mmCIF file of C-alpha atoms in Angstrom:
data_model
loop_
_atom_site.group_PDB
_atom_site.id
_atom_site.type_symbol
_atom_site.label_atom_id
_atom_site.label_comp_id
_atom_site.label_asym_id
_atom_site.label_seq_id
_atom_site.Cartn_x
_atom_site.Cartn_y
_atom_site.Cartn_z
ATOM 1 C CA UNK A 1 18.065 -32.823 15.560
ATOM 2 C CA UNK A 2 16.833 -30.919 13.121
ATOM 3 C CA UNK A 3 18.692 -27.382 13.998
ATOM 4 C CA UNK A 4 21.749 -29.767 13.562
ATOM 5 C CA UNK A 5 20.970 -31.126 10.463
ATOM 6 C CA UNK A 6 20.516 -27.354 9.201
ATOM 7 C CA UNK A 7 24.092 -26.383 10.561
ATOM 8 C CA UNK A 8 25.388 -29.644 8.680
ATOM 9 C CA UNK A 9 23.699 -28.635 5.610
ATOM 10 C CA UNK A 10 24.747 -24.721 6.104
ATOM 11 C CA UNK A 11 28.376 -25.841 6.475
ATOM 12 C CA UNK A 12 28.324 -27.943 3.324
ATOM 13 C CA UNK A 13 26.762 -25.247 1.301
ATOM 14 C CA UNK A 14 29.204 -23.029 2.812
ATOM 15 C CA UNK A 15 32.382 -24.690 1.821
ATOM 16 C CA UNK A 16 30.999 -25.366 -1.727
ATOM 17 C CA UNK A 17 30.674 -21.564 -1.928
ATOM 18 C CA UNK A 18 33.671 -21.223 -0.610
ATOM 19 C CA UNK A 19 35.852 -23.353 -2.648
ATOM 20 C CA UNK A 20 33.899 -21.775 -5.439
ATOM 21 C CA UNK A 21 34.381 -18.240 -4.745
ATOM 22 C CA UNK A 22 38.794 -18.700 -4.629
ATOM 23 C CA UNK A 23 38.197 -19.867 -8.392
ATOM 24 C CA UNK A 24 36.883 -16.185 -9.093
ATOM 25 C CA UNK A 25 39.521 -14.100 -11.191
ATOM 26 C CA UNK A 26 40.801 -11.183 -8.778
ATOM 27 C CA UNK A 27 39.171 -8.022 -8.769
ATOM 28 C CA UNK A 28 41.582 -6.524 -10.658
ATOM 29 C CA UNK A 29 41.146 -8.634 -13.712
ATOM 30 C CA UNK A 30 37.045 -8.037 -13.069
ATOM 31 C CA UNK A 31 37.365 -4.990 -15.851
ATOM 32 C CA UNK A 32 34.441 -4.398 -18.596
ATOM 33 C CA UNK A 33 34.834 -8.547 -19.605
ATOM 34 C CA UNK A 34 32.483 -8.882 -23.134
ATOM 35 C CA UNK A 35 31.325 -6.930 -26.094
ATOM 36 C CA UNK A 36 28.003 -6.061 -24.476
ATOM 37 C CA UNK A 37 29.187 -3.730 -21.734
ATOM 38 C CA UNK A 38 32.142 -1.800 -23.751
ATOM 39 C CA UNK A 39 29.899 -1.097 -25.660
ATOM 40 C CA UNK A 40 27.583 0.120 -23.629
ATOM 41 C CA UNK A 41 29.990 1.989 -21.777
ATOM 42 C CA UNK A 42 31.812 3.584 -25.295
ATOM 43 C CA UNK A 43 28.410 4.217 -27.428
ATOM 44 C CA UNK A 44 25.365 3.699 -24.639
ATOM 45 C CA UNK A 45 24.856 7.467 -24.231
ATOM 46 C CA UNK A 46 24.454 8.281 -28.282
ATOM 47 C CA UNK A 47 22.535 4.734 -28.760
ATOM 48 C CA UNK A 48 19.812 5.737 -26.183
ATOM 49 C CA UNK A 49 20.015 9.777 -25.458
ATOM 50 C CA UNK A 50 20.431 8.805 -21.816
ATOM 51 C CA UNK A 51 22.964 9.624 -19.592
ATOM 52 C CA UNK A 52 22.436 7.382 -17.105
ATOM 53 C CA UNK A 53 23.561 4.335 -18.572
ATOM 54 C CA UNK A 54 21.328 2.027 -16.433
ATOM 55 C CA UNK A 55 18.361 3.397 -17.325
ATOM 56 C CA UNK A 56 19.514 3.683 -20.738
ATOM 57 C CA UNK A 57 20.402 -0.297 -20.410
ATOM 58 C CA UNK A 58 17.123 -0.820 -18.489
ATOM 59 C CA UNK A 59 14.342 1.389 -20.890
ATOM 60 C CA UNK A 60 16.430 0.694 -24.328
ATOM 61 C CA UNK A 61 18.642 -1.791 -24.992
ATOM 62 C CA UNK A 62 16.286 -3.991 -22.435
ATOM 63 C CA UNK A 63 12.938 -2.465 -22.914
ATOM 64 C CA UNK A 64 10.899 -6.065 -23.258
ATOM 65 C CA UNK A 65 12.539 -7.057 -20.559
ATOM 66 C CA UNK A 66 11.757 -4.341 -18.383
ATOM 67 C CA UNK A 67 7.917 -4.817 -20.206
ATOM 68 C CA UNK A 68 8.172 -8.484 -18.411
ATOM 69 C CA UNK A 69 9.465 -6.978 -15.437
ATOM 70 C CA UNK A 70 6.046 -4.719 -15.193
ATOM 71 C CA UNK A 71 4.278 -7.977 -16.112
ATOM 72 C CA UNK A 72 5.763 -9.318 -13.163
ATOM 73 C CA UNK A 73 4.134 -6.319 -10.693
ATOM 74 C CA UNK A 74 0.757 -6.690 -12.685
ATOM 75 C CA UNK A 75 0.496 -10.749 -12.275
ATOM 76 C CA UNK A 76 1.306 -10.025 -8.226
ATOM 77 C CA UNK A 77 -1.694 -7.229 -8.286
ATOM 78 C CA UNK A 78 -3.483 -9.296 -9.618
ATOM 79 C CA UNK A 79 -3.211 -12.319 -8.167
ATOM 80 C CA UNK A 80 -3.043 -10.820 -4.536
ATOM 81 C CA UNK A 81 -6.507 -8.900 -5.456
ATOM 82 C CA UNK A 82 -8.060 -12.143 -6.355
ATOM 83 C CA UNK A 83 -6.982 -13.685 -2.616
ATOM 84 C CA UNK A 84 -8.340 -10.449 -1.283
ATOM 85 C CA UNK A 85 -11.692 -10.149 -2.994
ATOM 86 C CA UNK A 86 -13.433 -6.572 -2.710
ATOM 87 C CA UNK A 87 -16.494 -6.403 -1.197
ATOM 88 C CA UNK A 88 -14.815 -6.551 2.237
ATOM 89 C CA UNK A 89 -14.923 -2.961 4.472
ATOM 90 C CA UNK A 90 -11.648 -1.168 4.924
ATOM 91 C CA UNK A 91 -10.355 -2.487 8.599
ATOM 92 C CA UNK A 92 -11.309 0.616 10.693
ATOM 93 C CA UNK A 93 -7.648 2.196 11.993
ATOM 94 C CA UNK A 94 -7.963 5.408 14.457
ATOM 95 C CA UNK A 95 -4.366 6.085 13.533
ATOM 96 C CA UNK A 96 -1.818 7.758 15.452
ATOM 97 C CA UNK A 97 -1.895 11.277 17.605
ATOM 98 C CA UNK A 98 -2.837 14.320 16.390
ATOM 99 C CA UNK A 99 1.227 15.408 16.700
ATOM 100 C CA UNK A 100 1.843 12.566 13.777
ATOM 101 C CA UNK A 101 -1.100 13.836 11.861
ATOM 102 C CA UNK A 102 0.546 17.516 11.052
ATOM 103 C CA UNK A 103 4.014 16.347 10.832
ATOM 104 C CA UNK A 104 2.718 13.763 7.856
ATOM 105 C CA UNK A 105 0.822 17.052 7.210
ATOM 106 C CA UNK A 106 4.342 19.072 6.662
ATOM 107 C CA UNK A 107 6.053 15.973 5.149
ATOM 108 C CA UNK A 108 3.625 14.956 2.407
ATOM 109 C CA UNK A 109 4.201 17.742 -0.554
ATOM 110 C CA UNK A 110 7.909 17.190 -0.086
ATOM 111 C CA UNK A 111 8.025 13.476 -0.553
ATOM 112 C CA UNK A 112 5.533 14.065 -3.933
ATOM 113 C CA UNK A 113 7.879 16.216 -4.956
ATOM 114 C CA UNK A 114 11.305 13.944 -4.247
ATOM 115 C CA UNK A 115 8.716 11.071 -6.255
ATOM 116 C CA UNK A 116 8.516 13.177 -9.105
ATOM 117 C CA UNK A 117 11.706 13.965 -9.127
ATOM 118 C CA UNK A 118 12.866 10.904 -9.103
ATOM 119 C CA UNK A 119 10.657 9.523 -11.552
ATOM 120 C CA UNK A 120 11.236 12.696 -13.998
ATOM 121 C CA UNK A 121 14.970 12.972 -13.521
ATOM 122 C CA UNK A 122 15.396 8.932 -14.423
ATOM 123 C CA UNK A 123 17.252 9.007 -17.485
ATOM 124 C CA UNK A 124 19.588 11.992 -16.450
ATOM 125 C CA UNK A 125 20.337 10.647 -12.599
ATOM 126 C CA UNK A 126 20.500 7.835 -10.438
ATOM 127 C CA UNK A 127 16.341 6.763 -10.016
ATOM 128 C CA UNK A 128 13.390 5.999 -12.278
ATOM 129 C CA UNK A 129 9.872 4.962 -12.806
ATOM 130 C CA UNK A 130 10.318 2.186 -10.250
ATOM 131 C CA UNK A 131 12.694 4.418 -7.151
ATOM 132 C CA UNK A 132 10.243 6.979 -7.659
ATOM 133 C CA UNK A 133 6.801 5.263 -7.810
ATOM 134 C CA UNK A 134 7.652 3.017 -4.999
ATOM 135 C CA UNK A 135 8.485 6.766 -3.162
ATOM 136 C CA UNK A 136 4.638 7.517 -3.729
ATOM 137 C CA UNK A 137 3.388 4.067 -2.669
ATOM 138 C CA UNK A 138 5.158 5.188 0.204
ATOM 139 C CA UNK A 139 3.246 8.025 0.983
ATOM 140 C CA UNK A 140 -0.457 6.457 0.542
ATOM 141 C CA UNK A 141 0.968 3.333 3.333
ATOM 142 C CA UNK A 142 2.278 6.472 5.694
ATOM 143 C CA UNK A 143 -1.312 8.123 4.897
ATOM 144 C CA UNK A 144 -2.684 4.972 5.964
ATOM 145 C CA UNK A 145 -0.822 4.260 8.778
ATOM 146 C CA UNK A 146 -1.019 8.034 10.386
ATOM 147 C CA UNK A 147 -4.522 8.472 9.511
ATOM 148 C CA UNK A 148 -6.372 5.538 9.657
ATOM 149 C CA UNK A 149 -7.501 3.265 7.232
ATOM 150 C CA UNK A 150 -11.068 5.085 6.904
ATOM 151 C CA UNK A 151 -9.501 8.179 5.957
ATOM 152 C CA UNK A 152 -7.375 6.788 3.249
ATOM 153 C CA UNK A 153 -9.565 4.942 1.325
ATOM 154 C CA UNK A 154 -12.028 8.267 1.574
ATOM 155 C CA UNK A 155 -8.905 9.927 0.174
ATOM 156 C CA UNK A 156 -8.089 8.060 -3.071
ATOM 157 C CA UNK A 157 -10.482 5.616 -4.321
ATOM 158 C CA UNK A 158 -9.684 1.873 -4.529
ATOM 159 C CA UNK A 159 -11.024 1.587 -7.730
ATOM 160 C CA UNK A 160 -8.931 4.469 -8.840
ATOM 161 C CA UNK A 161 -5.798 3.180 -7.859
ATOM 162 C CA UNK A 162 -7.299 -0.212 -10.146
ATOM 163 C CA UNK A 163 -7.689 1.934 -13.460
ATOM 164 C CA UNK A 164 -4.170 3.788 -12.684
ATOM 165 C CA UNK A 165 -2.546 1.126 -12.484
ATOM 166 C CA UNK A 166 -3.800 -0.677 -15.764
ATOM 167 C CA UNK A 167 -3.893 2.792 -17.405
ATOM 168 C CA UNK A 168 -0.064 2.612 -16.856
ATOM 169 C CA UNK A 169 -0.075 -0.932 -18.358
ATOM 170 C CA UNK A 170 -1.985 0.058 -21.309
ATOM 171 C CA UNK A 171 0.404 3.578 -21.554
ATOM 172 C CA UNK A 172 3.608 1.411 -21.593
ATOM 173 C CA UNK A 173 2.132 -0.902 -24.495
ATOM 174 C CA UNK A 174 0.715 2.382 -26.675
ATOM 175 C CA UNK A 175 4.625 4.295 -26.060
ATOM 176 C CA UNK A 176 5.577 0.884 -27.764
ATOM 177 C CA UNK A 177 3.397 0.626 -29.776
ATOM 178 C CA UNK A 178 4.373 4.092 -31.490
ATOM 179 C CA UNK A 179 7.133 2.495 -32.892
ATOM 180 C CA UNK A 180 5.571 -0.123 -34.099
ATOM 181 C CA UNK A 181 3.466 2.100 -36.382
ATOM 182 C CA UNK A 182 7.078 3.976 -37.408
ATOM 183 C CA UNK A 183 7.773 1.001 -39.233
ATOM 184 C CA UNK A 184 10.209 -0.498 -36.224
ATOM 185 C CA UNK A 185 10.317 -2.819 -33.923
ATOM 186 C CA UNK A 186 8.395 -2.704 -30.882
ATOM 187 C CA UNK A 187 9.875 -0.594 -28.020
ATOM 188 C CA UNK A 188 12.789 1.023 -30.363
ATOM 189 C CA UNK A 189 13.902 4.484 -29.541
ATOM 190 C CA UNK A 190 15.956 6.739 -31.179
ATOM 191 C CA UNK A 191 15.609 4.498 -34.282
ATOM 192 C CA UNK A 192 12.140 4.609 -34.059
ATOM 193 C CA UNK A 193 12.280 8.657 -34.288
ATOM 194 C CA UNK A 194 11.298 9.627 -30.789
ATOM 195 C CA UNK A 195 13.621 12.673 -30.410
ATOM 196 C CA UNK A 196 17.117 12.538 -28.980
ATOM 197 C CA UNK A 197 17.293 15.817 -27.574
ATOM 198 C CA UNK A 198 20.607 16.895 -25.993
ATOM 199 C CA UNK A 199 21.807 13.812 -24.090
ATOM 200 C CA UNK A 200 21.711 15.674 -20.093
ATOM 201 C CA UNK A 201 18.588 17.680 -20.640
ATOM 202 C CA UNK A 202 15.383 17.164 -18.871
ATOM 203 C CA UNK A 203 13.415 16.570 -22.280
ATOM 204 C CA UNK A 204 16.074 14.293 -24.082
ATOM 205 C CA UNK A 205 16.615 10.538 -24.713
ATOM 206 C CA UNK A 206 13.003 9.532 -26.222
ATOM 207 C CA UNK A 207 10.636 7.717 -24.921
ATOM 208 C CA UNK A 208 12.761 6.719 -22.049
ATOM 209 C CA UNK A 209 10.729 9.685 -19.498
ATOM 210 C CA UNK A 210 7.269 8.894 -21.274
ATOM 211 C CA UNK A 211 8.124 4.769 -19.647
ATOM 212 C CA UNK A 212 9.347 5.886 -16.609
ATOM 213 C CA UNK A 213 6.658 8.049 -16.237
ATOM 214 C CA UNK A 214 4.090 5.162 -17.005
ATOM 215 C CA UNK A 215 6.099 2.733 -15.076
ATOM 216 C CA UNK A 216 6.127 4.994 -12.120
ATOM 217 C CA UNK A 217 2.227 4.973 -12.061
ATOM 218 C CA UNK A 218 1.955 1.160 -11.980
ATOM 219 C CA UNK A 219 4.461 0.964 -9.743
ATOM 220 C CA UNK A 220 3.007 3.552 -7.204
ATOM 221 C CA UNK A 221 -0.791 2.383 -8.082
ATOM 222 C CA UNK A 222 0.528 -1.555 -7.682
ATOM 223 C CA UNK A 223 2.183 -1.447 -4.287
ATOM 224 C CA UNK A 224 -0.449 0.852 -2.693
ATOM 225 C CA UNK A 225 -3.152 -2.053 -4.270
ATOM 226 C CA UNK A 226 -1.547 -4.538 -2.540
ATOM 227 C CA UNK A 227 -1.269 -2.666 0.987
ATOM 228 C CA UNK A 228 -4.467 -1.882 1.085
ATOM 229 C CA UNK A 229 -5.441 -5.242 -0.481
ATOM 230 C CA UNK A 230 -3.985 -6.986 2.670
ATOM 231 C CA UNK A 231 -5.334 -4.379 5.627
ATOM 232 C CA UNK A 232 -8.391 -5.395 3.975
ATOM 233 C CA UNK A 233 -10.799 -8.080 6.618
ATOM 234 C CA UNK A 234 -13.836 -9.885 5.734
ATOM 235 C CA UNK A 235 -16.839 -7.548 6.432
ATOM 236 C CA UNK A 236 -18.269 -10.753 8.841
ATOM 237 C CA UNK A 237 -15.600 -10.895 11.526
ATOM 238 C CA UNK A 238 -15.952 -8.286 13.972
ATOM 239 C CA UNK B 1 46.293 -20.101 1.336
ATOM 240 C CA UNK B 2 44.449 -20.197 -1.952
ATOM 241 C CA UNK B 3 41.021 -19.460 -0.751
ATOM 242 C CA UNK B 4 42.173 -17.006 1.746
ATOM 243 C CA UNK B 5 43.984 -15.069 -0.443
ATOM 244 C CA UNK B 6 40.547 -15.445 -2.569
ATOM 245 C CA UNK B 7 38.719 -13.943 0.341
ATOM 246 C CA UNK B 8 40.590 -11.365 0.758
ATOM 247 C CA UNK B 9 40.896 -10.100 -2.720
ATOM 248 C CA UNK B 10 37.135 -10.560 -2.905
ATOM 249 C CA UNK B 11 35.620 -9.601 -0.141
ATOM 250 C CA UNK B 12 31.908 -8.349 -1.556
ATOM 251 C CA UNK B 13 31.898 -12.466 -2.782
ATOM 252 C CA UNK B 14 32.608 -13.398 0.608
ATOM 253 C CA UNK B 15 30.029 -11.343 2.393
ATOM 254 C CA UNK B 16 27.174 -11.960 0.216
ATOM 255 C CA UNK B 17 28.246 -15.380 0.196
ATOM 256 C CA UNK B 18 27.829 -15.096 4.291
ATOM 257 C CA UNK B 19 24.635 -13.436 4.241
ATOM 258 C CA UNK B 20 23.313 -15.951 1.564
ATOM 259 C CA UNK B 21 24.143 -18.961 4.440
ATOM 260 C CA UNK B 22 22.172 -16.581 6.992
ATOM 261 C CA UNK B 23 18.861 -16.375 4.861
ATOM 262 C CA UNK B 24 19.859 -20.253 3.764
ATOM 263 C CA UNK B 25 20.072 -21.439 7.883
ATOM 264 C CA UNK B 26 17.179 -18.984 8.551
ATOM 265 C CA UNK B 27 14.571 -21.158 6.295
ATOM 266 C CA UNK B 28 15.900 -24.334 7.317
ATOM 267 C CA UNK B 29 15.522 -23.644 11.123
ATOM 268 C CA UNK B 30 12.163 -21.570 11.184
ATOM 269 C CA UNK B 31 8.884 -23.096 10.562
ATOM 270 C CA UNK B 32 6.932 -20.278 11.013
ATOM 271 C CA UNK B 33 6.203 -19.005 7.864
ATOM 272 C CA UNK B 34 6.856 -15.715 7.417
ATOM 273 C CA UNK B 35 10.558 -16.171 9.092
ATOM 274 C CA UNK B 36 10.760 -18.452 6.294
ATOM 275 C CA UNK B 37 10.126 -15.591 3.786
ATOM 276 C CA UNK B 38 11.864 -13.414 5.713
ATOM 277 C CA UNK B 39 14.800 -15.782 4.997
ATOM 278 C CA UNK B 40 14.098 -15.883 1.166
ATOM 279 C CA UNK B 41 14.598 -12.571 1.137
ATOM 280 C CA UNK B 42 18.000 -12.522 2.680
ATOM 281 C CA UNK B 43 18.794 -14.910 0.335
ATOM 282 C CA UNK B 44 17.777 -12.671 -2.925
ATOM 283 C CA UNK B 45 20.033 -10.075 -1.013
ATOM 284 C CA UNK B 46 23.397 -12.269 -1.036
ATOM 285 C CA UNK B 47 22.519 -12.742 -4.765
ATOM 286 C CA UNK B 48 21.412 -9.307 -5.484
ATOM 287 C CA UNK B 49 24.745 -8.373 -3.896
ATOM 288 C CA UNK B 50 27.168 -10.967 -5.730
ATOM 289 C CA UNK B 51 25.800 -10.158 -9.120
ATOM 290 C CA UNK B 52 26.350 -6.180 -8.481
ATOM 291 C CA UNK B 53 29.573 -6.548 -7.091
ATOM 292 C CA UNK B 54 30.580 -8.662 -10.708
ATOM 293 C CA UNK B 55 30.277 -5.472 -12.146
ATOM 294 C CA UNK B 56 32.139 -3.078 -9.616
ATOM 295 C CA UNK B 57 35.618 -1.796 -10.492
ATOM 296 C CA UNK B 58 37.468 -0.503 -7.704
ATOM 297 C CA UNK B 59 37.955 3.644 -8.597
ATOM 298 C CA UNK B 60 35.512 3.896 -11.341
ATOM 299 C CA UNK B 61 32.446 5.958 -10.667
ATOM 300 C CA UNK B 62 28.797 5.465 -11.260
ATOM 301 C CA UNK B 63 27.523 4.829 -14.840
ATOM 302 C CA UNK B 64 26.216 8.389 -15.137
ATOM 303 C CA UNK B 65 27.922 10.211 -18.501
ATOM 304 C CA UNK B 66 28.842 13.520 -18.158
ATOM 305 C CA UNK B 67 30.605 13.649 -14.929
ATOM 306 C CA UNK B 68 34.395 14.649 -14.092
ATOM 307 C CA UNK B 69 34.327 10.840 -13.997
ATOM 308 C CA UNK B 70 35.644 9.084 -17.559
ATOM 309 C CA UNK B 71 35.895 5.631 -16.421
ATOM 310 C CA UNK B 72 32.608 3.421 -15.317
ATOM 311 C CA UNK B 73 31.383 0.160 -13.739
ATOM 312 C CA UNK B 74 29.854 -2.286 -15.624
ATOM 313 C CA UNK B 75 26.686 -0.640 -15.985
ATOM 314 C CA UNK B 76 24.920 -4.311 -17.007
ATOM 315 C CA UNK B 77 24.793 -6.310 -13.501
ATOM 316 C CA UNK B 78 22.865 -3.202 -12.303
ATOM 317 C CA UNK B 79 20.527 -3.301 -14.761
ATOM 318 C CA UNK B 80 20.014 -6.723 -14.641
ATOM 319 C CA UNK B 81 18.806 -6.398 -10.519
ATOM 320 C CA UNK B 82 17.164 -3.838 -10.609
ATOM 321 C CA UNK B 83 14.816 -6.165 -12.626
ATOM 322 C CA UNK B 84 15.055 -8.828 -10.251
ATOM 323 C CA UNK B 85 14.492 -6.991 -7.085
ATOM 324 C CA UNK B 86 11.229 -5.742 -8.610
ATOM 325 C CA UNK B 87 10.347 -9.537 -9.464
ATOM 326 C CA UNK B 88 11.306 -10.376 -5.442
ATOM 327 C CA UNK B 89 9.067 -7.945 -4.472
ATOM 328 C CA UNK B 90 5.925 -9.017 -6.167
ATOM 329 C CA UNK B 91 6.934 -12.515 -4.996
ATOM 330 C CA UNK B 92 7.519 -11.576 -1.301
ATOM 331 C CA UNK B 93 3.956 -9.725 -1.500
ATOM 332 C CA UNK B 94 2.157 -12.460 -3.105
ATOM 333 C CA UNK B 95 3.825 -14.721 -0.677
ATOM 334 C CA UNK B 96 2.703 -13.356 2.089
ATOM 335 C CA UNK B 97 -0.404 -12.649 1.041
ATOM 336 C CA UNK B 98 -1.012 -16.710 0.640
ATOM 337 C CA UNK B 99 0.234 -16.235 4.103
ATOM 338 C CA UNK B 100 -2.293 -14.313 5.260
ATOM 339 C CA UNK B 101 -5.304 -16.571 3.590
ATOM 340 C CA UNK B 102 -3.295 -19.781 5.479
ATOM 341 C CA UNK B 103 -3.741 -18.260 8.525
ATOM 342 C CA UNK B 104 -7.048 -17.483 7.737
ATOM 343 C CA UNK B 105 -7.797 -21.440 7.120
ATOM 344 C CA UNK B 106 -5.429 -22.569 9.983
ATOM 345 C CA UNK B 107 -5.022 -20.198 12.464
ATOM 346 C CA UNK B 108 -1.786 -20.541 12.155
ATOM 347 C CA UNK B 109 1.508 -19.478 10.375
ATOM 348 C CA UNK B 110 3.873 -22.659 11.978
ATOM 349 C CA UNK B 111 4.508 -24.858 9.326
ATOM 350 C CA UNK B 112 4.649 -28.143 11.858
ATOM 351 C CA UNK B 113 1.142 -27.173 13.461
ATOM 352 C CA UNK B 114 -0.109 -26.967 10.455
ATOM 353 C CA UNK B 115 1.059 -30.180 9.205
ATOM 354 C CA UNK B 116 -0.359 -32.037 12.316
ATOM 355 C CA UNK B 117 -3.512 -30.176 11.403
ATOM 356 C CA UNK B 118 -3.698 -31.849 8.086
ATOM 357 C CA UNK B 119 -2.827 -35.517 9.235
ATOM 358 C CA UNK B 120 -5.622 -35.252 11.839
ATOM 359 C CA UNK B 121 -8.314 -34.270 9.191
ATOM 360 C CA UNK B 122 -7.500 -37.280 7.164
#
């Protein structure tokens, strides 16, 4: 009855979509519609110093939105931690063979270094503080997994992973904040005086690197927080 | 013949609108919880996908200047997601993390058992 009354409601959805989606213009007539992403397209590059025009879109011309968007991560921390409350002993993994041990071994400076590259390279190619940081979150749950709870927490600090990640927080508000004290408004860029550099350059396009280097850290800090939040149990139960 | 022709000229609508139904039947059906989440999140993908493919222009390259490449996508839809798939993924993780604490109270994740739970404590 109820699996039926699902489909019913599937099919009715699905027809509304449907008769929807024929009202969409072709794809050929889906060019660069509005002023916003002309210009964007035409001027993005010598508005924000970065050549990738999504991060330039995402760090510049949407910077308080992207400040929300870190909000967003730092409510979820938060609010996760508080479910979760410390106190409780790290749930005691053996982890996996000693074969898995040295290949995480062999992989782990290589995926630190594609992190940091991705977080580094953000304004220049495809990636940023939140590709990249979620890349390092990666490697503490792998850490975790392959070696055992016991052994992760031994190897970076709960707490520490707490101040990183509201270190990060308090980074993103100070970069802008700097324009703020410039005489601008909060989070401007170029306008604000941070240099341009040469737009393509690792050291170019403001303070776009100096967010996606702070947003990186929250990001990597928050996601591991919440793993290890979760493989958390109450120090009572067995 | 209107709305195939539709489908065929846009086919990225049609298959997000698809996998949108999927994640749409999938938390309708289930009533364990976590399929139910699981569900939710096939349903941010049809949307993630949709709004991205707004901005895709059939032989235009990546929004990265500098390139052999002189004409773009619309470099805006992709911006716009890649705020929203960070906001899904703090509220998949707090979600299940509620998860976690009712199965902690219940000993359960079914959504039925744990209604009949609830009417017999009352």
């Amino acid at each position: 009855m109820k699996k039926a009354v699902a489909l019913v409601l599937m099919l009715l959805l699905g027809a509304c979509l449907l008769s929807a989606l024929s009202g969409i213009p072709q794809a050929e007539y889906r060019l660069l519609h509005g002023e916003a992403p002309a210009r964007i397209v035409q001027h993005g590059m010598d508005d924000t110093g970065a050549v990738n025009l999504v991060t330039g879109v995402l760090f510049d011309y949407r910077s308080f939105d992207t400040l929300g968007e870190s909000t967003v991560i730092f409510t979820a921390v938060a609010g996760i931690m508080m479910l979760f409350l410390p106190g409780q002993v790290p749930l005691a993994g053996k982890g996996l063979s000693s074969m898995a041990k040295r290949s995480v071994d062999l992989l782990l400076p290589f995926v630190l270094i594609v992190g940091l590259y991705v977080i580094s390279h953000g304004h220049i190619s495809p990636g940023g503080g939140f590709q990249g940081g979620t890349i390092w979150a990666t490697l503490t749950i792998l850490m975790c997994i392959v070696y055992g709870t016991q052994f992760e927490s031994q190897f970076i600090e709960y707490d520490a992973k707490k101040t990183l990640e509201s270190a990060a927080a308090v980074a993103l508000l100070l970069v802008g904040a700097v324009a703020l004290f410039a005489g601008y408004p909060f989070l401007s860029n170029l306008a604000a005086g941070f240099p341009g550099g040469t737009p393509g350059q690792l050291v170019s396009a403001g303070h776009i690197p100096w967010l996606n280097a702070a947003v990186g850290m929250k990001v990597a800090a928050g996601l591991s927080l919440i793993f290890f939040s979760m493989v958390k149990k109450k120090s009572g139960e067995g | 013949m209107r709305i195939v022709n539709g489908i065929a000229q846009n086919y990225f609508y049609f298959a997000s609108m698809v996998i949108f139904l999927i994640g749409f039947h999938t938390m309708l059906t289930h009533s364990n919880l976590i399929k139910k989440i699981l569900g939710m999140n096939i349903m941010e993908t049809a949307v993630f996908l949709f709004v991205v493919s707004i901005g895709y222009v059939r032989g235009r390259a990546a929004p990265v200047v500098g390139g052999e490449a002189q004409q773009f996508v619309n470099p805006l839809p992709s911006a716009l997601i890649l705020t929203g798939l960070v906001v899904g993924v703090s509220l998949t993780a707090f979600a299940l993390a509620l998860i976690i604490k009712v199965y902690q109270y219940y000993g359960t994740v079914d959504a039925d058992e744990i209604m009949q739970i609830r009417s017999e404590e009352r």
